[in-house]
């Protein structure tokens, strides 16, 4: 089995679900999740481009059809750094398909830190079926996923604590 496929099966198992590509919805989810994990720092060789439903990689599709992956068999050992990334992703795994599409497209188009107005306008141009709230939620989730803890200075930490105490 291909090295990347072996890794992905191990990652999905670690996250608590099977690497299933038996139907459109499953393949859709695999494409978006692999893209997001790669954006978060997981090392896979797949290159993604914008497609009808967001980021898509033909090589990834070729691989999962080739290996007909419906199992959770993998001998790949996940590193501690990879576990940190997977754990960060697992906190927001409850995303539905529209949110997965929104998050992954925003990341692919490098709109994560653009103004909300710009993000809504650009995403609506290519994905008119997504609502404004799905796009805003997607941008917020993308920020959460890509946030690097080392950028959290003591000053920012204090500001966040002050905001949380306003309730």
Coordinates of C-alpha atoms in Angstrom, one line a residue:
X1 CA 0.0 0.0 0.0
X2 CA 1.1 3.5 -0.8
X3 CA 2.8 5.4 2.1
X4 CA 0.3 8.3 2.1
X5 CA -2.6 5.9 2.1
X6 CA -1.2 3.9 5.0
X7 CA -0.8 7.1 6.9
X8 CA -4.3 8.3 6.1
X9 CA -5.9 5.1 7.2
X10 CA -4.0 5.4 10.5
X11 CA -5.0 9.0 11.0
X12 CA -8.7 8.2 10.4
X13 CA -8.5 5.3 12.8
X14 CA -6.9 7.6 15.4
X15 CA -9.7 10.1 14.8
X16 CA -12.3 7.3 15.4
X17 CA -13.7 6.6 12.0
X18 CA -13.0 4.3 9.1
X19 CA -11.3 5.5 6.0
X20 CA -14.4 4.8 3.8
X21 CA -14.7 5.8 0.2
X22 CA -17.7 3.6 -0.8
X23 CA -20.0 6.5 -1.7
X24 CA -20.0 10.1 -2.8
X25 CA -20.5 11.5 0.7
X26 CA -17.6 9.5 2.1
X27 CA -15.3 10.4 -0.7
X28 CA -16.3 14.1 -0.3
X29 CA -15.4 13.9 3.4
X30 CA -12.1 12.2 2.8
X31 CA -11.1 14.9 0.2
X32 CA -11.9 17.8 2.6
X33 CA -10.5 16.2 5.7
X34 CA -7.2 15.2 4.1
X35 CA -6.9 18.8 2.6
X36 CA -7.6 20.4 6.0
X37 CA -5.1 18.0 7.8
X38 CA -2.4 18.9 5.2
X39 CA -3.1 22.6 5.8
X40 CA -2.6 22.0 9.5
X41 CA 0.8 20.5 8.9
X42 CA 0.2 16.8 8.2
X43 CA 2.8 15.6 5.7
X44 CA 1.2 14.0 2.6
X45 CA 2.2 14.4 -1.0
X46 CA -1.3 15.2 -2.3
X47 CA -1.8 18.5 -4.1
X48 CA -5.3 20.0 -4.2
X49 CA -7.0 22.4 -6.5
X50 CA -10.4 24.1 -6.5
X51 CA -13.1 21.9 -7.8
X52 CA -16.9 22.0 -7.9
X53 CA -17.2 21.0 -4.2
X54 CA -14.0 22.7 -2.9
X55 CA -10.5 21.3 -2.7
X56 CA -10.0 18.1 -4.7
X57 CA -7.0 15.9 -5.5
X58 CA -7.2 13.5 -8.4
X59 CA -4.2 11.5 -7.1
X60 CA -5.9 11.0 -3.8
X61 CA -9.0 9.8 -5.6
X62 CA -6.9 7.5 -7.8
X63 CA -5.3 6.1 -4.6
X64 CA -8.5 5.4 -2.8
X65 CA -10.0 3.7 -5.8
X66 CA -6.8 1.7 -6.5
X67 CA -6.6 0.5 -2.9
X68 CA -10.4 0.2 -2.5
X69 CA -9.9 1.3 1.1
X70 CA -12.8 0.1 3.3
X71 CA -10.6 -1.1 6.1
X72 CA -8.8 0.3 9.1
X73 CA -5.7 -1.8 8.6
X74 CA -2.5 0.3 8.9
X75 CA 0.9 -0.4 10.4
X76 CA 1.8 3.3 10.4
X77 CA 3.0 4.7 13.7
X78 CA 1.6 8.2 14.3
X79 CA 4.2 10.6 15.8
X80 CA 3.6 12.9 18.7
X81 CA 3.6 16.0 16.4
X82 CA 1.0 14.3 14.2
X83 CA -1.1 13.4 17.2
X84 CA -1.2 17.1 18.3
X85 CA -2.5 18.1 14.8
X86 CA -5.0 15.3 14.8
X87 CA -6.2 16.2 18.3
X88 CA -6.6 19.8 17.2
X89 CA -8.7 18.6 14.3
X90 CA -10.7 16.2 16.4
X91 CA -12.1 19.1 18.5
X92 CA -14.1 20.3 15.5
X93 CA -14.8 17.0 13.8
X94 CA -18.6 17.4 14.0
X95 CA -18.6 19.6 10.8
X96 CA -21.4 18.8 8.3
X97 CA -20.5 18.7 4.6
X98 CA -21.4 22.4 3.9
X99 CA -19.1 23.5 6.7
X100 CA -16.3 21.2 5.5
X101 CA -16.7 22.7 2.1
X102 CA -16.7 26.2 3.4
X103 CA -13.7 25.7 5.7
X104 CA -11.6 23.9 3.1
X105 CA -12.4 26.4 0.3
X106 CA -11.6 29.3 2.5
X107 CA -8.2 27.8 3.4
X108 CA -7.5 26.8 -0.2
X109 CA -8.2 30.4 -1.5
X110 CA -6.1 31.8 1.4
X111 CA -9.0 33.8 2.8
X112 CA -8.7 32.8 6.4
X113 CA -7.6 36.2 7.6
X114 CA -9.5 38.3 5.1
X115 CA -12.3 40.6 6.1
X116 CA -15.7 38.8 6.5
X117 CA -17.1 40.9 3.7
X118 CA -14.3 39.9 1.3
X119 CA -14.7 36.2 2.3
X120 CA -18.5 36.2 1.8
X121 CA -18.2 37.9 -1.6
X122 CA -15.5 35.6 -3.0
X123 CA -17.0 32.4 -1.7
X124 CA -20.5 33.4 -2.9
X125 CA -19.0 33.9 -6.4
X126 CA -18.0 30.3 -6.7
X127 CA -20.3 28.6 -4.1
X128 CA -23.7 30.4 -4.2
X129 CA -25.3 27.4 -2.4
X130 CA -23.4 28.3 0.8
X131 CA -25.2 30.8 3.1
X132 CA -23.5 33.8 4.7
X133 CA -23.6 32.1 8.1
X134 CA -22.0 28.9 6.7
X135 CA -19.3 31.0 5.2
X136 CA -18.7 33.0 8.4
X137 CA -18.7 29.7 10.4
X138 CA -16.2 28.3 7.9
X139 CA -13.9 31.2 8.3
X140 CA -14.1 31.0 12.1
X141 CA -13.4 27.2 12.0
X142 CA -10.5 27.8 9.6
X143 CA -8.9 30.3 12.0
X144 CA -9.4 27.9 14.9
X145 CA -7.8 25.0 12.9
X146 CA -4.8 26.9 11.6
X147 CA -4.1 28.9 14.8
X148 CA -0.6 28.3 16.1
X149 CA -0.3 28.2 19.9
X150 CA 3.2 29.8 19.7
X151 CA 1.5 33.0 18.5
X152 CA -0.5 33.4 21.7
X153 CA 1.5 36.0 23.6
X154 CA 0.9 36.7 27.2
X155 CA -0.8 40.0 26.2
X156 CA -3.2 38.2 23.9
X157 CA -3.8 35.6 26.6
X158 CA -4.8 38.3 29.0
X159 CA -7.1 40.0 26.5
X160 CA -8.8 36.7 25.8
X161 CA -9.4 36.1 29.5
X162 CA -10.8 39.6 29.9
X163 CA -13.3 39.0 27.0
X164 CA -14.3 35.7 28.4
X165 CA -15.1 37.3 31.8
X166 CA -17.5 39.9 30.3
X167 CA -20.4 37.4 30.4

